[in-house]
Tab-separated table of C-alpha atoms and ligand atoms in Angstrom:
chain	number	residue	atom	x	y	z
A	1	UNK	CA	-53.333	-95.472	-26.333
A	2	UNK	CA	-49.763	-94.612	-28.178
A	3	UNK	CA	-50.126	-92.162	-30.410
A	4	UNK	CA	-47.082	-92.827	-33.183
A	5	UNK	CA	-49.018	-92.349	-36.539
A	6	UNK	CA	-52.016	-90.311	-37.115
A	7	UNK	CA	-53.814	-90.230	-40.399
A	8	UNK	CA	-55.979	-86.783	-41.956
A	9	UNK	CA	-58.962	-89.197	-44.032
A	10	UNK	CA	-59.119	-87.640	-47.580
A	11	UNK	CA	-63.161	-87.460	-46.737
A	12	UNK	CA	-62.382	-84.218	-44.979
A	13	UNK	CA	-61.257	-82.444	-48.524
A	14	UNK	CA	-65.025	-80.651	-48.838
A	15	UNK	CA	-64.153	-78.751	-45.983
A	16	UNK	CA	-60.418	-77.712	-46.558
A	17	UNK	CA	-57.421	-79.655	-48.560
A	18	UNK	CA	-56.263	-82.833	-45.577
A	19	UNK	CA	-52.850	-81.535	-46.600
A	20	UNK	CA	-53.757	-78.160	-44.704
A	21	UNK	CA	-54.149	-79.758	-41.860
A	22	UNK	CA	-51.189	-82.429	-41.709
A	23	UNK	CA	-48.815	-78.759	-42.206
A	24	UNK	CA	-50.394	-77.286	-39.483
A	25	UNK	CA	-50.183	-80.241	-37.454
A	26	UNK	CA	-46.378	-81.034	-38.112
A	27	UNK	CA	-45.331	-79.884	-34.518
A	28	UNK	CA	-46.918	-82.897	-33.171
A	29	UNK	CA	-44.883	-85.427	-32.070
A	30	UNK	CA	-45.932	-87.950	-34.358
A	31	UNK	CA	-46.381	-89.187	-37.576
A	32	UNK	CA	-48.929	-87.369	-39.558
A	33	UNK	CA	-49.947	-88.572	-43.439
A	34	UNK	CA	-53.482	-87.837	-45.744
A	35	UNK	CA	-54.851	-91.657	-45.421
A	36	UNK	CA	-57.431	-93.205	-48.253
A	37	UNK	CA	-59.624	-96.065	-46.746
A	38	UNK	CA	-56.936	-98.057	-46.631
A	39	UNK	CA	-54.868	-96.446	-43.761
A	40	UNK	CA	-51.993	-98.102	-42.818
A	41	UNK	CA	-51.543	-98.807	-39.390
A	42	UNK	CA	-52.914	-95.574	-37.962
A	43	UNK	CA	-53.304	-94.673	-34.537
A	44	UNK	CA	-55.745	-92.274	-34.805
A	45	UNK	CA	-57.787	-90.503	-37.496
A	46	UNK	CA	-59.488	-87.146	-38.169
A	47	UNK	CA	-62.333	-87.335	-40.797
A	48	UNK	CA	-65.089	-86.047	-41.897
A	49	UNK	CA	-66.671	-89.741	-42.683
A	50	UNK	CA	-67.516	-92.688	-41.043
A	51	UNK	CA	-65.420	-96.029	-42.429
A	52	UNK	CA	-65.675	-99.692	-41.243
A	53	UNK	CA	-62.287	-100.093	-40.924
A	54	UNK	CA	-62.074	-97.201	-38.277
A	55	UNK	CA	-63.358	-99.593	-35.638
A	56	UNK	CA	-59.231	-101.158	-36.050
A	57	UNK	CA	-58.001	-97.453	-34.851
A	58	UNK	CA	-58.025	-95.948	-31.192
A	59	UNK	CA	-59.221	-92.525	-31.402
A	60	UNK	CA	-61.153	-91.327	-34.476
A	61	UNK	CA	-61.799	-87.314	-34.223
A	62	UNK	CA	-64.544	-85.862	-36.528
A	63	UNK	CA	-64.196	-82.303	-38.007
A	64	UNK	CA	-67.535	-81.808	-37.773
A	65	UNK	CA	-69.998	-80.919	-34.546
A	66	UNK	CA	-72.675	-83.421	-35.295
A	67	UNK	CA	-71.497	-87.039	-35.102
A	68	UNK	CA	-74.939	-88.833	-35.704
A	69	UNK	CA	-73.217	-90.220	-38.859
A	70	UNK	CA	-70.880	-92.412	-36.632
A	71	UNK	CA	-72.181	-95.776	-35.037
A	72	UNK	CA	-71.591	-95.178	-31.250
A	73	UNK	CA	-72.535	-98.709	-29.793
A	74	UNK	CA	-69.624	-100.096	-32.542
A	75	UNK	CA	-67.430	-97.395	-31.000
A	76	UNK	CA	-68.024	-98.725	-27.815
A	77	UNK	CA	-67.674	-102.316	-28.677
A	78	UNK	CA	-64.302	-102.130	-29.873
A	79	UNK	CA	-63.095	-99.313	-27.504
A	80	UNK	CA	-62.430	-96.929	-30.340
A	81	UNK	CA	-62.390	-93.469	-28.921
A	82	UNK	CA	-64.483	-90.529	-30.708
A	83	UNK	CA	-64.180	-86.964	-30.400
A	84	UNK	CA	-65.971	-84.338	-31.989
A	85	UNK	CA	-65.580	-80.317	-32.963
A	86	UNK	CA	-67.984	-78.505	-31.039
A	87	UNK	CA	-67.315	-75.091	-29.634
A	88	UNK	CA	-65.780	-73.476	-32.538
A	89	UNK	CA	-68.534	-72.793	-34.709
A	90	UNK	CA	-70.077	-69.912	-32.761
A	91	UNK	CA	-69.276	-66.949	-35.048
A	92	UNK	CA	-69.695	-68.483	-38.072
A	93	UNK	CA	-73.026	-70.106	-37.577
A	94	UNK	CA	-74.273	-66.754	-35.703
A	95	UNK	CA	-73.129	-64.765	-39.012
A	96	UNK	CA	-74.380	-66.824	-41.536
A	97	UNK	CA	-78.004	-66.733	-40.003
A	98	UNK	CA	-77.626	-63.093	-39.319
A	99	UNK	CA	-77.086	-63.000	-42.876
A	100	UNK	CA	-80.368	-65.165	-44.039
A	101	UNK	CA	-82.622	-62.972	-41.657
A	102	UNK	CA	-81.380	-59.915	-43.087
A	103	UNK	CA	-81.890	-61.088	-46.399
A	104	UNK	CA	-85.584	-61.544	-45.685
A	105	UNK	CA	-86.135	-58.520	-43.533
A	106	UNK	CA	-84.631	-55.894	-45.977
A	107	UNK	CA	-85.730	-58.618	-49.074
A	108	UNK	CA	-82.095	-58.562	-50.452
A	109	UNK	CA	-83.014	-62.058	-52.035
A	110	UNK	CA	-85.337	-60.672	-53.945
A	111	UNK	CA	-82.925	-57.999	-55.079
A	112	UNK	CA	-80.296	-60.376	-56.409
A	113	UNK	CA	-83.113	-62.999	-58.429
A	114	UNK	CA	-84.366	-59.547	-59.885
A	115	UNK	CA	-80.845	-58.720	-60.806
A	116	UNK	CA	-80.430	-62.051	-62.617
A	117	UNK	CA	-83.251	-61.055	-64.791
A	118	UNK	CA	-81.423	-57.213	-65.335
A	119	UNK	CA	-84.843	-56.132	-63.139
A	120	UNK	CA	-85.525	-53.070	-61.518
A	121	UNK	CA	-88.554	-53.904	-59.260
A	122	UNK	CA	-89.344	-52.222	-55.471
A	123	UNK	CA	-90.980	-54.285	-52.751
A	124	UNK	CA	-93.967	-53.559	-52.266
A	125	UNK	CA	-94.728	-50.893	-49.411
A	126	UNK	CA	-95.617	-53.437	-46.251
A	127	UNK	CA	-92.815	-56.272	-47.340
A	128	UNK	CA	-89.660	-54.653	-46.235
A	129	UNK	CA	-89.024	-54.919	-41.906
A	130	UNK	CA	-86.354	-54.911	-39.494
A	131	UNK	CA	-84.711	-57.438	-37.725
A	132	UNK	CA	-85.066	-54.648	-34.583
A	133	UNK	CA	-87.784	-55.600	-31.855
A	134	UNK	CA	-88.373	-59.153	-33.492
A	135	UNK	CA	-88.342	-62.552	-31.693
A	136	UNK	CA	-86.028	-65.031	-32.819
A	137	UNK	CA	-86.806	-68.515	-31.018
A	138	UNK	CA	-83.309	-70.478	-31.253
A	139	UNK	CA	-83.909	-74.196	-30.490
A	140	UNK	CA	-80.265	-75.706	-28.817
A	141	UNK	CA	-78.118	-73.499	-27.141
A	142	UNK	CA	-74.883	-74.903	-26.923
A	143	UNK	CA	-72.447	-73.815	-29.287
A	144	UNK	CA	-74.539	-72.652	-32.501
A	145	UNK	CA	-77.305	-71.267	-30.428
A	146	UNK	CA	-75.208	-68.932	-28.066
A	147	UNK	CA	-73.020	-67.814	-31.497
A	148	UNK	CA	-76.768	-67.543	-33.147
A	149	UNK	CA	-77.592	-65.508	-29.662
A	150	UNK	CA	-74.539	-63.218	-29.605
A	151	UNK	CA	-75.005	-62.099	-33.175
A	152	UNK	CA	-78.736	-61.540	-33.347
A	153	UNK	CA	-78.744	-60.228	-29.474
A	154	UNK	CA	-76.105	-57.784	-31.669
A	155	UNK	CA	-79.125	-56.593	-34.478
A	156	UNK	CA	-81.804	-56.033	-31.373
A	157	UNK	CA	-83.378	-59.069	-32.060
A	158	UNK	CA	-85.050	-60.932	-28.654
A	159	UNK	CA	-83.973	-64.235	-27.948
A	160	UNK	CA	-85.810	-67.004	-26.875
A	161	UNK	CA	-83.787	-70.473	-26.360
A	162	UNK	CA	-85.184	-74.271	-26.072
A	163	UNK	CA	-83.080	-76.480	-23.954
A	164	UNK	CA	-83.380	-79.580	-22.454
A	165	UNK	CA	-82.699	-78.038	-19.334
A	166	UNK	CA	-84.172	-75.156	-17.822
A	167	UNK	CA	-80.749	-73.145	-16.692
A	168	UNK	CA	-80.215	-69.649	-18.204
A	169	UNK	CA	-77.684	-69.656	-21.054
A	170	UNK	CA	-75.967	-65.924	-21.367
A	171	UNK	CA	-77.001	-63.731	-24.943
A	172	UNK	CA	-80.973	-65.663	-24.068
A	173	UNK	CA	-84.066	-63.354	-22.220
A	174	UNK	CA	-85.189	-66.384	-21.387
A	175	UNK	CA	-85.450	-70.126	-21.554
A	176	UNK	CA	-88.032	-72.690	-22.220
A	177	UNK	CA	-87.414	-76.437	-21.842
A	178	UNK	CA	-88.436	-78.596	-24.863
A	179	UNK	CA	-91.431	-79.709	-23.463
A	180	UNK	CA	-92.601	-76.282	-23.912
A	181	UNK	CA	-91.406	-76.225	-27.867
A	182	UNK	CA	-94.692	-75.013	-28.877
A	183	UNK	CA	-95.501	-72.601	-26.805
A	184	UNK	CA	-91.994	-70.816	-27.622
A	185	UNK	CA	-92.160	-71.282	-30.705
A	186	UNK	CA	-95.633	-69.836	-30.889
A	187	UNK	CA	-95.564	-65.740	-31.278
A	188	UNK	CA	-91.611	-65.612	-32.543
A	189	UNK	CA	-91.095	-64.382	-36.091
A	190	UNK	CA	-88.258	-66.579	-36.416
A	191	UNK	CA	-87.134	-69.810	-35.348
A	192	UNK	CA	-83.819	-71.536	-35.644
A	193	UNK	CA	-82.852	-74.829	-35.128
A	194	UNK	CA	-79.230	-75.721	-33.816
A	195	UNK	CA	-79.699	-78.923	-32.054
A	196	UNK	CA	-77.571	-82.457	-32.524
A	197	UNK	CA	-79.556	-84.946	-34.584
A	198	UNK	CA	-80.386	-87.602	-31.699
A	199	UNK	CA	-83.611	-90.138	-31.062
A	200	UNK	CA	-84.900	-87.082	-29.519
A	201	UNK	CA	-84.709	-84.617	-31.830
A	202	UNK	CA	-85.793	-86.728	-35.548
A	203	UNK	CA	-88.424	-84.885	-37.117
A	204	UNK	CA	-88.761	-82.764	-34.009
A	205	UNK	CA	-90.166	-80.322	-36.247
A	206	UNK	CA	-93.371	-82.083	-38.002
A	207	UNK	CA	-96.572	-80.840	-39.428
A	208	UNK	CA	-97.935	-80.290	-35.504
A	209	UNK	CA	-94.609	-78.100	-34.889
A	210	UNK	CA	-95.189	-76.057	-38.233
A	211	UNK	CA	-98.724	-75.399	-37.188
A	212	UNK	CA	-97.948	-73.915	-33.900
A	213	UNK	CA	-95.947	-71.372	-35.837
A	214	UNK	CA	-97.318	-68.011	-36.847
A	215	UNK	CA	-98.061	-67.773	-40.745
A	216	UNK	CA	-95.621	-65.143	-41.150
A	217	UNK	CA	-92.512	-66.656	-39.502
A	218	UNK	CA	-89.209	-68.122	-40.564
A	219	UNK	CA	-87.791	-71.166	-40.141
A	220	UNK	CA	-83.920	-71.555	-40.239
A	221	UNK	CA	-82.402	-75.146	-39.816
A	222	UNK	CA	-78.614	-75.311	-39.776
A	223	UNK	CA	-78.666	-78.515	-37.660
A	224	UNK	CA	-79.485	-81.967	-39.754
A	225	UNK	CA	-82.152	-82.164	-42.228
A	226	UNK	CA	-83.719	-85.290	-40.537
A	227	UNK	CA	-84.503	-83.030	-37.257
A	228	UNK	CA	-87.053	-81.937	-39.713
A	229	UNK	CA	-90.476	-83.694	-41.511
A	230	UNK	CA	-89.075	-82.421	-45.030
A	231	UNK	CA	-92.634	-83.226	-46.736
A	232	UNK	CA	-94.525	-80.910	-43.708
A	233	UNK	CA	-91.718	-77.934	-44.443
A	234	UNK	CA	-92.801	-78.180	-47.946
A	235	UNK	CA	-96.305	-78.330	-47.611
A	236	UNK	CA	-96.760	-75.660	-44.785
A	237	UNK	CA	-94.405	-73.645	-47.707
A	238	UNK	CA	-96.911	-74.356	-50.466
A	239	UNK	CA	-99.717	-73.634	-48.221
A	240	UNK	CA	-98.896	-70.309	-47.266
A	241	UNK	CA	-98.542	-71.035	-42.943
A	242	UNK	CA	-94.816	-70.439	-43.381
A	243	UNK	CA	-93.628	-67.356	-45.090
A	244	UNK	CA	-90.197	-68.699	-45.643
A	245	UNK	CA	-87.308	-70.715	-44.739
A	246	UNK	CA	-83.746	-70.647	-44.767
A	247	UNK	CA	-81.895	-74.639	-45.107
A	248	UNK	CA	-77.951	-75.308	-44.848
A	249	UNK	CA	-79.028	-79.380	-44.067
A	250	UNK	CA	-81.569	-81.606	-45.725
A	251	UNK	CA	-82.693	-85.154	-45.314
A	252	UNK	CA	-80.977	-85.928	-48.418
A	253	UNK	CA	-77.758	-84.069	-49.536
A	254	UNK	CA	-77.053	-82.962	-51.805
A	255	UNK	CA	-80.882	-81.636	-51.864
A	256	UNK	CA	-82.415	-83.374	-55.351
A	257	UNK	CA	-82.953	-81.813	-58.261
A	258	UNK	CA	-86.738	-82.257	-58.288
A	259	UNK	CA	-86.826	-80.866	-54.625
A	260	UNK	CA	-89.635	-78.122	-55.096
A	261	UNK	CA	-87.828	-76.314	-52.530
A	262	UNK	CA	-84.838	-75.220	-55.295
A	263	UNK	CA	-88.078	-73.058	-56.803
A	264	UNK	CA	-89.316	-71.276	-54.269
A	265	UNK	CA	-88.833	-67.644	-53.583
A	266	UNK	CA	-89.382	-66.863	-50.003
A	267	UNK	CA	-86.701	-70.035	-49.269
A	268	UNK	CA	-83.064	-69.627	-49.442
A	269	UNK	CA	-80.833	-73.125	-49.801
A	270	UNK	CA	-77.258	-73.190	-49.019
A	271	UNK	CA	-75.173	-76.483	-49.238
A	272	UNK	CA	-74.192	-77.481	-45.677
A	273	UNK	CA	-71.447	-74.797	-45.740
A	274	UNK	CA	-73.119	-72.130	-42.604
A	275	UNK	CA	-70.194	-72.584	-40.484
A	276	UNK	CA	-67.273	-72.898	-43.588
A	277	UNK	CA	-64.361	-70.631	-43.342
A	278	UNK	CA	-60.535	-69.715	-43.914
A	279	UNK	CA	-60.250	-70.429	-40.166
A	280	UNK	CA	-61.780	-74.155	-40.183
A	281	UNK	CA	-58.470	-76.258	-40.874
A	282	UNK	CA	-56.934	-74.132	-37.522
A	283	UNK	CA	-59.674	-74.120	-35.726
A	284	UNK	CA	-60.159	-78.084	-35.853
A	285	UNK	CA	-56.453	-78.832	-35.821
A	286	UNK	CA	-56.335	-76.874	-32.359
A	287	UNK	CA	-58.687	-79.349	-31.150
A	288	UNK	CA	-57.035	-82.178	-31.938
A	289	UNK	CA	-53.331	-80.644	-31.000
A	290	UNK	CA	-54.904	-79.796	-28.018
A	291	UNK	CA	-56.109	-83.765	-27.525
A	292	UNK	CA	-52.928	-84.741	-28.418
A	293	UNK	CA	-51.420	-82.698	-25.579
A	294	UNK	CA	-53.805	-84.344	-23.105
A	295	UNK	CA	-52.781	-88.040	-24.282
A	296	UNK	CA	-48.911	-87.052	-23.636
A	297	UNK	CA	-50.225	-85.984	-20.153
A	298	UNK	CA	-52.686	-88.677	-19.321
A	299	UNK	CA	-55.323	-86.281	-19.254
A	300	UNK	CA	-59.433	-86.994	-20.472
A	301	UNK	CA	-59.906	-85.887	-23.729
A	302	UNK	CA	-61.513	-82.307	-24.674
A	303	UNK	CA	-64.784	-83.064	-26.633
A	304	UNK	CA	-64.886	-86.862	-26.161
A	305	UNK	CA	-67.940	-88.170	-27.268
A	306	UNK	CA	-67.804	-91.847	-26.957
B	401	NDP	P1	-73.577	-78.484	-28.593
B	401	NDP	O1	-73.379	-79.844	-28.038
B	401	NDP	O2	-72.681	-77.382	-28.179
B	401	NDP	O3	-75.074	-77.989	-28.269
B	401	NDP	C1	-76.203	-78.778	-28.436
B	401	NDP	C2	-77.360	-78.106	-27.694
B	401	NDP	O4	-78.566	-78.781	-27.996
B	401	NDP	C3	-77.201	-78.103	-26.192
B	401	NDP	O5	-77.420	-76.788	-25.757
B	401	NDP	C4	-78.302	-79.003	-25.688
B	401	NDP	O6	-78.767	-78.413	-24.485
B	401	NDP	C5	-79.325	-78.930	-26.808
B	401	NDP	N1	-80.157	-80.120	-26.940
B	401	NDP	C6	-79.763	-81.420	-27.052
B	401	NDP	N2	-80.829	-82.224	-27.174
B	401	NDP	C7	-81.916	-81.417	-27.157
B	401	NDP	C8	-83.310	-81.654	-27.254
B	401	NDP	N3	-83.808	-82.894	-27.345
B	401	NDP	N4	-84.140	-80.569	-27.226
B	401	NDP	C9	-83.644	-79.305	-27.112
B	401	NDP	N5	-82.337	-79.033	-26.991
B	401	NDP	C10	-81.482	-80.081	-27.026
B	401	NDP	O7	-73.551	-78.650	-30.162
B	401	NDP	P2	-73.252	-77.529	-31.273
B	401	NDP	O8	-74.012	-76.313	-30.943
B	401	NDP	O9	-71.797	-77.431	-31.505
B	401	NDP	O10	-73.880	-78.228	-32.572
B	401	NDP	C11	-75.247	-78.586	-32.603
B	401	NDP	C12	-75.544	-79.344	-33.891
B	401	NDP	O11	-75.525	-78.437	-34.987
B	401	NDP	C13	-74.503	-80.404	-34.249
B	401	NDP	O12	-74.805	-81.624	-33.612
B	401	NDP	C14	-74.628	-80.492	-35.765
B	401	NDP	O13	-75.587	-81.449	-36.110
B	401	NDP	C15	-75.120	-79.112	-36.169
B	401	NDP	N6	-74.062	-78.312	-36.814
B	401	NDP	C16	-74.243	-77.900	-38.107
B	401	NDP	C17	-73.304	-77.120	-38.742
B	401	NDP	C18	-73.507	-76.673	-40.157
B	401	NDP	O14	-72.548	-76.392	-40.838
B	401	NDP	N7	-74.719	-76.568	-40.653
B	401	NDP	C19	-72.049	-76.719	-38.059
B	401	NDP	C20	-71.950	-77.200	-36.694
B	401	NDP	C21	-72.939	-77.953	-36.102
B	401	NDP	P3	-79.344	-79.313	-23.271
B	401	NDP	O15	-78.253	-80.266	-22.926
B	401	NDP	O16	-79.740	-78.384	-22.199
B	401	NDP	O17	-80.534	-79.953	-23.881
């Protein structure tokens, strides 16, 4: 693999303006240019979508953590290198979750829909709790979970992880393999999901899953919506076994209008932004600077996925 021209995709512009990045990447020692679909004769590309024609490039690098968008076996065929950017959403993912548990623990939701309506309305005596001596079960510990770990671990929540394996993972009390899902899951007011969307992991969470919650607990996903039964979320919802949930992903995005989740008050939507910031352009261009110093040295790449 030479590495003469690589392309930013436009796809990434959601997440911060491609020109961002190509600036902060001009030290490389290479050609660097915002690329449409039709991307000419790139070596590599970072994106936040999959294309067809990135099967005719070596290296593709996605912005993102989860890569269950791009089609690994067509990787493989054509010996197109992928990358992905794991490890830097940690903080970000940890505070934006901190920040949905508070929300329902000290019911500031409920404070800003009564403000829309110019409302001055108290929660009732027994709805109001803190986050303090609560158990938060966080299914996937790798990046997101130990971020998710460090900030709740922070609030004097206990932590209770779900791994594949059963080694200890620091900011966790303890660990249960996913074989055990259930049973950890069982007694812990909330439960967060931060795993990759695999063959594994599709509608890991079904109407079985929901029922081995306890009626008054969370549910948080910031992983993919498809790691979830969408239809069982909303029915254990409507049926009172869940008392709430907080949803960054969903199996269809954006969420429909005629989801009934938009209506509901104990569920809080945000729009596949938890781990957006200032920081994201540096934090993925590192990566890829970083890969780029590897390829000059003959070195594996960091994060290589396929
Ligand atoms: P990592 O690869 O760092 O961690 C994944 C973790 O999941 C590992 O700890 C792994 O542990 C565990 N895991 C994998 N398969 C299973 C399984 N079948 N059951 C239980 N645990 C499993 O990834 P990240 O933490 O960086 O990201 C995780 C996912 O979160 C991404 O794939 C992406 O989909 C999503 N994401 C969403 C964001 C958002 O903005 N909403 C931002 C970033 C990521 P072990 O190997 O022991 O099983």
């Amino acid at each position: 693999l030479e590495l003469e021209r690589l392309g930013i995709h436009e796809s990434v512009e959601p997440v911060f303006p491609p020109a961002e990045l190509a600036d902060y990447l001009a030290a490389l020692p290479v050609e660097i240019a915002v690329v449409d679909d039709d991307m000419p004769s790139c070596d590599a590309i970072v994106t936040l979508e999959h294309r067809e024609a990135f099967l005719e490039v070596d290296w593709v690098h996605s912005i993102q953590a989860g890569v269950d968008r791009f089609p690994f076996d067509e990787f493989e065929a054509n010996d197109v290198i992928l990358t992905n950017s794991t490890g830097i959403h940690d903080t970000t993912v940890g505070e934006t979750i901190a920040g949905y548990l508070l929300m329902f623990a000290r019911r500031l939701h409920d404070h800003v829909a009564n403000q829309q309506e110019g409302r001055w309305e108290r929660p009732d005596w027994d709805e109001a709790f803190t986050l303090s001596g609560s158990t938060a079960c966080v299914v996937g510990t790798g990046t997101l979970g130990r971020g998710v770990a460090e900030t709740l671990g922070g609030l004097g929540l206990n932590l209770r992880g779900v791994r594949r394996s059963d080694e200890p993972v620091p900011g966790f009390d303890e660990i249960y393999t996913t074989d055990r899902l259930r049973e950890a899951i069982s007694d812990a007011e909330f439960v967060i999901v931060t795993v990759p969307l695999t063959d594994a992991t599709r509608h890991l969470f079904d109407a079985d899953t929901f029922d081995a919650m306890r009626d008054d607990a969370y549910f948080v996903n910031v992983a993919r919506g498809s790691v979830v039964d969408e239809p069982a979320l909303i029915d254990a919802l409507e049926t009172d076994t869940l008392a709430g949930a907080a949803l960054d992903v969903f199996e269809t995005e954006p969420l429909p209008e005629d989801s009934p989740l938009w209506g509901m008050d104990e569920v809080i939507i945000s729009p596949h932004c938890a781990a957006y910031t200032r920081d994201y352009v540096r934090d993925t261009g590192d990566i890829v600077r970083e890969n780029g110093d590897r390829l000059e040295h003959g070195e594996a790449f960091h994060n290589r996925v396929v």
